Coordinates of C-alpha atoms and ligand atoms in Angstrom, one line a residue:
X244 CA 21.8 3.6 -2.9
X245 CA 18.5 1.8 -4.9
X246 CA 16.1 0.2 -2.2
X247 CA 15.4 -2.9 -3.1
X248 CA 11.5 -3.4 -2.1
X249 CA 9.3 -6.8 -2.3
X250 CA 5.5 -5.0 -2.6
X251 CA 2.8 -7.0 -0.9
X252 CA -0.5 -5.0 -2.2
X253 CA -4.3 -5.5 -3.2
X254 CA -4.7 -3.4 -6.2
X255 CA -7.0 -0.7 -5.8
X256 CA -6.4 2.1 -7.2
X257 CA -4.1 3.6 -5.3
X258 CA -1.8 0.4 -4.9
X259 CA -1.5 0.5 -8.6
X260 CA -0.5 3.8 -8.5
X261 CA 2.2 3.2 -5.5
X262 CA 3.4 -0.3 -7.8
X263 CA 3.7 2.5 -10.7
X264 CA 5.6 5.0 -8.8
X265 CA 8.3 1.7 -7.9
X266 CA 8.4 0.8 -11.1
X267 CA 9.3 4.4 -12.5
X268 CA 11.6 5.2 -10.0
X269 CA 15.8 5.3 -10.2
X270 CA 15.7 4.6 -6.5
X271 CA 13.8 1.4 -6.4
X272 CA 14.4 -2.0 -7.4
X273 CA 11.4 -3.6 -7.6
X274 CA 12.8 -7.5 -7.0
X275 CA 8.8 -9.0 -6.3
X276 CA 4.9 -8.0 -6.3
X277 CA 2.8 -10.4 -4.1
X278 CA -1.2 -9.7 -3.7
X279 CA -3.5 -9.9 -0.9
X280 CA -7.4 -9.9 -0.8
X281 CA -8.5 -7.0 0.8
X282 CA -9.6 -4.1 -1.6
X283 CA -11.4 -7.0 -4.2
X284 CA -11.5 -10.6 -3.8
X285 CA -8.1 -12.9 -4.4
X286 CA -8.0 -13.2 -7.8
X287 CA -9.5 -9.8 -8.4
X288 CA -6.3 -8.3 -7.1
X289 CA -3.7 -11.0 -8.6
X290 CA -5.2 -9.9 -12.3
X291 CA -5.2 -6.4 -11.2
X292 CA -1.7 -6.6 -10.3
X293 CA -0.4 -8.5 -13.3
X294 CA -2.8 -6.3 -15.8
X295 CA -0.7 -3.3 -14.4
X296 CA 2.8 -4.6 -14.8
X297 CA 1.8 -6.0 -18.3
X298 CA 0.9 -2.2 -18.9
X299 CA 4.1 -1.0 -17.5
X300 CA 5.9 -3.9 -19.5
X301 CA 7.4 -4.9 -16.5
X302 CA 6.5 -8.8 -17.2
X303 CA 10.3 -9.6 -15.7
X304 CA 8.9 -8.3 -12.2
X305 CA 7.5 -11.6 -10.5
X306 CA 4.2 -12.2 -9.1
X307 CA 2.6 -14.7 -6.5
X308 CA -0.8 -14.8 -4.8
X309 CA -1.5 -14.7 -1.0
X310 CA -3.6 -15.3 1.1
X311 CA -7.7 -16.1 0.4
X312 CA -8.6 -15.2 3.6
X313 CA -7.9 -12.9 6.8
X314 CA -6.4 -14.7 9.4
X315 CA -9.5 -15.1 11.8
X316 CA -12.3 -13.4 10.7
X317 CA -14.4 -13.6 6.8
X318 CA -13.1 -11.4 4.0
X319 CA -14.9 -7.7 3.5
X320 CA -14.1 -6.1 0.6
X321 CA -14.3 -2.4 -1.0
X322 CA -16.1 -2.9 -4.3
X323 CA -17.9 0.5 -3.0
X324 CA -14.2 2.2 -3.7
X325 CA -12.9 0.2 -6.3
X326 CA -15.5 -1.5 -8.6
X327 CA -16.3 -4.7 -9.2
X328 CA -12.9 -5.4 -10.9
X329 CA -11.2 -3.8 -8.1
X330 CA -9.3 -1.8 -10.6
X331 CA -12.9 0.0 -12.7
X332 CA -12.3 3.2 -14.8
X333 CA -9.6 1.8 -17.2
X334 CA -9.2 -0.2 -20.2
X335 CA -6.2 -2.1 -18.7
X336 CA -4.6 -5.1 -21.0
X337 CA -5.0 -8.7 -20.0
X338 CA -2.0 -9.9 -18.3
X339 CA 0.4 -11.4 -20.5
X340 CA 2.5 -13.2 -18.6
X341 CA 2.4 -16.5 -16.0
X342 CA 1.9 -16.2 -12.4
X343 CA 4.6 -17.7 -9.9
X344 CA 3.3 -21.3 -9.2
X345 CA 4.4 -20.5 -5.9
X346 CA 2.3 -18.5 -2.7
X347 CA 3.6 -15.2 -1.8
X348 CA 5.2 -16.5 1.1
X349 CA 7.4 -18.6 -1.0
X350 CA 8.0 -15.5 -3.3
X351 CA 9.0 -13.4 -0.4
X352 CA 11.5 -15.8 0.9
X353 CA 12.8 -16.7 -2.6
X354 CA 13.6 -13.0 -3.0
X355 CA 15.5 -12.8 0.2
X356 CA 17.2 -15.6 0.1
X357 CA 19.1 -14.5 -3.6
X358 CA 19.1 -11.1 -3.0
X359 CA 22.6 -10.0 -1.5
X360 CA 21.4 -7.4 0.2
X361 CA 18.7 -6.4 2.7
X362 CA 14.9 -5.9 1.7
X363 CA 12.2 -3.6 2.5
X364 CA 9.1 -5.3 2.8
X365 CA 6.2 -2.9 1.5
X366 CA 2.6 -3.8 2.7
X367 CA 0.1 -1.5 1.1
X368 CA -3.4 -3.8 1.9
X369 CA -4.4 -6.2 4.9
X370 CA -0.9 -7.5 6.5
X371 CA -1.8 -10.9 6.7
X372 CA 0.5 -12.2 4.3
X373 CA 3.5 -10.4 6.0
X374 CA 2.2 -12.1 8.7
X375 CA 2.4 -15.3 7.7
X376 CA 5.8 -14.9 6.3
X377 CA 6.8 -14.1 9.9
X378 CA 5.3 -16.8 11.7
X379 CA 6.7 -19.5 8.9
X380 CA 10.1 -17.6 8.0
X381 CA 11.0 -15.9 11.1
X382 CA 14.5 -16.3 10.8
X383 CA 15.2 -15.0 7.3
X384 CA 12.8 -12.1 8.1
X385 CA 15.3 -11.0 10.7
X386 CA 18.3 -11.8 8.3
X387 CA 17.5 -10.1 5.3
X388 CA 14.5 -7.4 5.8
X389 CA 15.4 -4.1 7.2
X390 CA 12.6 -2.9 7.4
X391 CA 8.3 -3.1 7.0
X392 CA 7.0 0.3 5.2
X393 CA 3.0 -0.2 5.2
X394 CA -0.2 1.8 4.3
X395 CA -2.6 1.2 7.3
X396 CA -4.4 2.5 10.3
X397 CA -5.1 5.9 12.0
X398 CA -4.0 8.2 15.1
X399 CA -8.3 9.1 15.4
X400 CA -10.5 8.7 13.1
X401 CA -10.4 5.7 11.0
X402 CA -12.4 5.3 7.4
X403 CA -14.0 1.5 7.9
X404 CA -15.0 1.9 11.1
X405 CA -15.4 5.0 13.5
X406 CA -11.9 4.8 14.9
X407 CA -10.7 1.8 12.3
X408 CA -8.7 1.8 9.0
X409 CA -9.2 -0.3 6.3
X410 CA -6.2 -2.3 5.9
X411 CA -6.0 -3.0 9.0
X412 CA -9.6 -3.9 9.5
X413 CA -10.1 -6.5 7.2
X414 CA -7.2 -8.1 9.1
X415 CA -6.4 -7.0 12.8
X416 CA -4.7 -10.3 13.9
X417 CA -2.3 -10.1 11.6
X418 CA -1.5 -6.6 12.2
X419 CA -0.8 -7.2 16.0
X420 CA 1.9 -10.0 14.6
X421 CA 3.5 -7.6 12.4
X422 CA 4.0 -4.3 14.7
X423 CA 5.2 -6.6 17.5
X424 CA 7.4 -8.9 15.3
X425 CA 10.4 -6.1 16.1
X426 CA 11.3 -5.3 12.4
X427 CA 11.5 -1.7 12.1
X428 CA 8.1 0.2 11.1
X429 CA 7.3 3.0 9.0
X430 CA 3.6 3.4 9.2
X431 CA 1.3 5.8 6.4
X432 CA -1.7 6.4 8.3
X433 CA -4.8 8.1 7.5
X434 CA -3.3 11.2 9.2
X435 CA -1.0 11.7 6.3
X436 CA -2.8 9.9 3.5
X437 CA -6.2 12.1 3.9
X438 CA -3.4 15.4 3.6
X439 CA -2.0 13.3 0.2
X440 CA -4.5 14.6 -1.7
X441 CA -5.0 14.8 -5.6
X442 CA -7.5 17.3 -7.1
X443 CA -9.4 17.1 -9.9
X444 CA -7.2 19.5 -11.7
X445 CA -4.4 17.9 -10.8
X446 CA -5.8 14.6 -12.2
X447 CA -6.9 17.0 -15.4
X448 CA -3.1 17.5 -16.1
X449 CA -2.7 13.8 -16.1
X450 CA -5.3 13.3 -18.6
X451 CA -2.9 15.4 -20.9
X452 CA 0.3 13.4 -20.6
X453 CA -0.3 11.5 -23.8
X454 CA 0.9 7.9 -23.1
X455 CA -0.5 4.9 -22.0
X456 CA 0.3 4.6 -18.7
X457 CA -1.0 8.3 -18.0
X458 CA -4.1 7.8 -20.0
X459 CA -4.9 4.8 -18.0
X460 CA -4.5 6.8 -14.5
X461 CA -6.8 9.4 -15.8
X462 CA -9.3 7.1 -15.9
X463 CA -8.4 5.5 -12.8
X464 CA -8.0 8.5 -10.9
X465 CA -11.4 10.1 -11.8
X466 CA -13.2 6.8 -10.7
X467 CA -11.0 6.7 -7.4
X468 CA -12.3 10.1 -6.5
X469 CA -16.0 9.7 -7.1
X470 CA -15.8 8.0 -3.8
X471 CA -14.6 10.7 -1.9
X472 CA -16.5 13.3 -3.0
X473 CA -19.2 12.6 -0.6
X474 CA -18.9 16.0 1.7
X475 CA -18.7 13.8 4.7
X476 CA -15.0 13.0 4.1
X477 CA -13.8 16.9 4.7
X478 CA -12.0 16.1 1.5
X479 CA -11.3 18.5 -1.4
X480 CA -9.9 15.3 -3.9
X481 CA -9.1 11.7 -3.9
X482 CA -6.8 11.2 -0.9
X483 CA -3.3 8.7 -2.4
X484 CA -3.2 6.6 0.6
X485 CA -0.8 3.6 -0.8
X486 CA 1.5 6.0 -2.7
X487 CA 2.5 7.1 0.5
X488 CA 5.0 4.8 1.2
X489 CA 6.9 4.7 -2.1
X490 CA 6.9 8.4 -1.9
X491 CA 8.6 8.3 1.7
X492 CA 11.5 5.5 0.4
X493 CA 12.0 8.0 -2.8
X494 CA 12.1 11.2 -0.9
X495 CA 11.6 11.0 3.1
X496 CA 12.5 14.6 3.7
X497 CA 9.1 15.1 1.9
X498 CA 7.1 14.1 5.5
X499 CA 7.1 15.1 9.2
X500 CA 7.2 11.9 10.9
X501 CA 7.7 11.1 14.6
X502 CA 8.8 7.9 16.2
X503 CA 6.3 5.9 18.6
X504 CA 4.8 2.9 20.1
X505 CA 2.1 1.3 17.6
X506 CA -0.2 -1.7 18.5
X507 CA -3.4 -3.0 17.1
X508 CA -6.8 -4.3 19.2
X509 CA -8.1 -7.2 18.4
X510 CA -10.5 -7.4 21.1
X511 CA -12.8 -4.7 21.3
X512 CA -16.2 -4.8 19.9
X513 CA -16.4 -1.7 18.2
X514 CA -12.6 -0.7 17.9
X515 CA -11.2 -4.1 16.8
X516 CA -8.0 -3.2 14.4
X517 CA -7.9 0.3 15.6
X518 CA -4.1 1.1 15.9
X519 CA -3.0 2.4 19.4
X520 CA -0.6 4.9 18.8
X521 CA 1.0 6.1 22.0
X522 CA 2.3 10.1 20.7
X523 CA 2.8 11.2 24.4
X524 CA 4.9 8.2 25.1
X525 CA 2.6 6.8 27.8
X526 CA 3.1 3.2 28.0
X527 CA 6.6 2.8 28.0
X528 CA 6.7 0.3 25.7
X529 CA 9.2 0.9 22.7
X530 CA 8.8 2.8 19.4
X531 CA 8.7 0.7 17.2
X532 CA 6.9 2.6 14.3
X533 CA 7.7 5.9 12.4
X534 CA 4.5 7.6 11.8
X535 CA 4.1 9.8 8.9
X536 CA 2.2 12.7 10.1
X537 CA 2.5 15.4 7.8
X538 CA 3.3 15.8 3.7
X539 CA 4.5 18.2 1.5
X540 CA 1.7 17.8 -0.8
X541 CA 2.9 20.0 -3.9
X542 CA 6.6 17.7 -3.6
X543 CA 4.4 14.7 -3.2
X544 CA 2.0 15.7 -6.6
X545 CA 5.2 16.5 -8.6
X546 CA 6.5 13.0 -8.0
X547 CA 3.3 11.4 -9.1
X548 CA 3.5 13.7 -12.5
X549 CA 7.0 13.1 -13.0
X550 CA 6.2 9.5 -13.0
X551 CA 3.4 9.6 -15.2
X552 CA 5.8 11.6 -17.6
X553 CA 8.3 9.1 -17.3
X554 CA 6.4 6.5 -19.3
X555 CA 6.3 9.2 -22.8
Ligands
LIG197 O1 -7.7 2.6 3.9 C1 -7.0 2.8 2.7 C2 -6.4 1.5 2.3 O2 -7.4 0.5 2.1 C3 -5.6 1.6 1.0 O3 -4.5 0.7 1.0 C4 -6.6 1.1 0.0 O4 -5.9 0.6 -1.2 C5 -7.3 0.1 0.7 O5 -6.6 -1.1 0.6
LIG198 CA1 -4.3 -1.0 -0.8

């Protein structure tokens, strides 16, 4: 059966290559793309979502801008990770092709409403437009999305702050709404994302796919890594934190997950948007959230190759 899947993203790097890996794929219908500010600034992330589906020539797939804000707190961004485009280390084309007129709230519960069947709502950057479809749609969320398949947090160590993810940093209020909303979870933390590593050889194959799509990603890629190679990181190669979640819809039995209890703080001074992930079932509160734990990371490399040959 084809998913169908609304992507909510803030292209980066690797959400361009997760919206990529949807795009490619026979098992995903790919019915929306909204964008979030998180990774670069608002319109940063709108162009870099609409320059990558006017490279896939996907200008059919709609797109709509969230939110210019977190919900509480400033914006913080990652030009540090992504450049000052959000999306450096490419020649990508300008988009070629209209935005929606609408915000990505309208977008998401446009899609829902004419699609016949369920949706799975895939968050890859801060949550806080899923949020806000929540709190203004609550109904129709119930209705017609199965379930919320997002990029964000950390059982430990987080990569923003000590014990804090990203994604969830630049937006902890919004977080809290969506893991307690009661829409099924299936979380990509940085305990799987820092095992879905790509190596530089790896990314060297890439660079010999000869299209366009796989020329781009080898420029991409190779900026994306820079980044990580500080020693710090324990990490042998850029780690593809967003892909994550399109790989588990395409192939699940690819990870080890286990089932739990996730929440977020908001509170705390120095572990505001950590995510509290009760493994040892200690709180008695329900799980809510799958948690991808571990990766099969040759199955996981072989998708992202496939999909780059798919565009030859
Ligand atoms: O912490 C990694 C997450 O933050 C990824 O989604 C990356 O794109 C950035 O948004
Ligand atoms: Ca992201």
């Amino acid at each position: 059966m084809v998913k169908k899947i609304i992507l909510d993203c803030d292209p980066g790097h690797d959400d361009a290559l997760a919206l990529t890996m949807a795009v490619a794929s026979p098992k995903i219908e790919l019915l929306a793309v909204t964008t979030s500010a998180g990774n670069q600034t608002p319109d940063k992330t709108l162009n870099n979502a609409m320059r990558m589906l006017t490279l896939l020539h996907r200008e059919d797939i709609p797109v709509a801008q969230g939110n210019q804000t977190p919900l509480v707190k400033p914006l913080e961004t990652a030009p540090e990770v992504h450049g000052k485009t959000g999306l450096d280390g490419a020649d990508l084309p300008e988009p070629d092709f209209a935005v929606q007129e609408i915000p990505a709230i309208e977008l998401i519960a446009k899609t829902l409403r004419e699609s016949s069947d369920k949706v799975t709502l895939v968050v890859t950057g801060p949550m806080t437009n899923a949020a806000l479809f929540l709190r203004v749609y609550p109904d129709l969320a119930k209705e017609k999305i199965d379930q919320i398949v997002f990029m964000g947090g950390a059982m430990g160590l987080g990569n923003w702050r000590p014990s804090v993810e990203f994604n969830i940093f630049v937006d902890p209020e919004a977080a809290k709404i969506v893991m307690n909303f009661g829409i099924p979870l299936v979380m990509a933390p940085l305990n799987v994302t820092h095992k879905a590593q790509i190596l530089k050889n790896e990314i060297e194959e890439i660079g010999k796919i000869n299209n366009p799509v796989a020329h781009a990603f080898y420029g991409l890629l190779n900026f994306f890594e820079q980044y990580h190679e500080n020693p710090k990181w324990g990490l042998k190669g850029a780690p593809l934190h967003d892909p994550c979640t399109i790989a588990w819809l395409i192939d699940p039995e690819m990870f080890e997950t286990d089932w739990m209890n996730v929440d977020v703080e908001t509170q705390g001074d120095l572990t505001r948007g950590e995510t509290v992930c009760d493994y040892y079932l200690l709180t008695g509160k329900p799980a809510n959230t799958e948690v991808l734990l571990g990766i099969d990371r040759e199955k996981f490399i072989k998708l992202i190759m496939d999909t780059m040959k798919s565009f030859n």
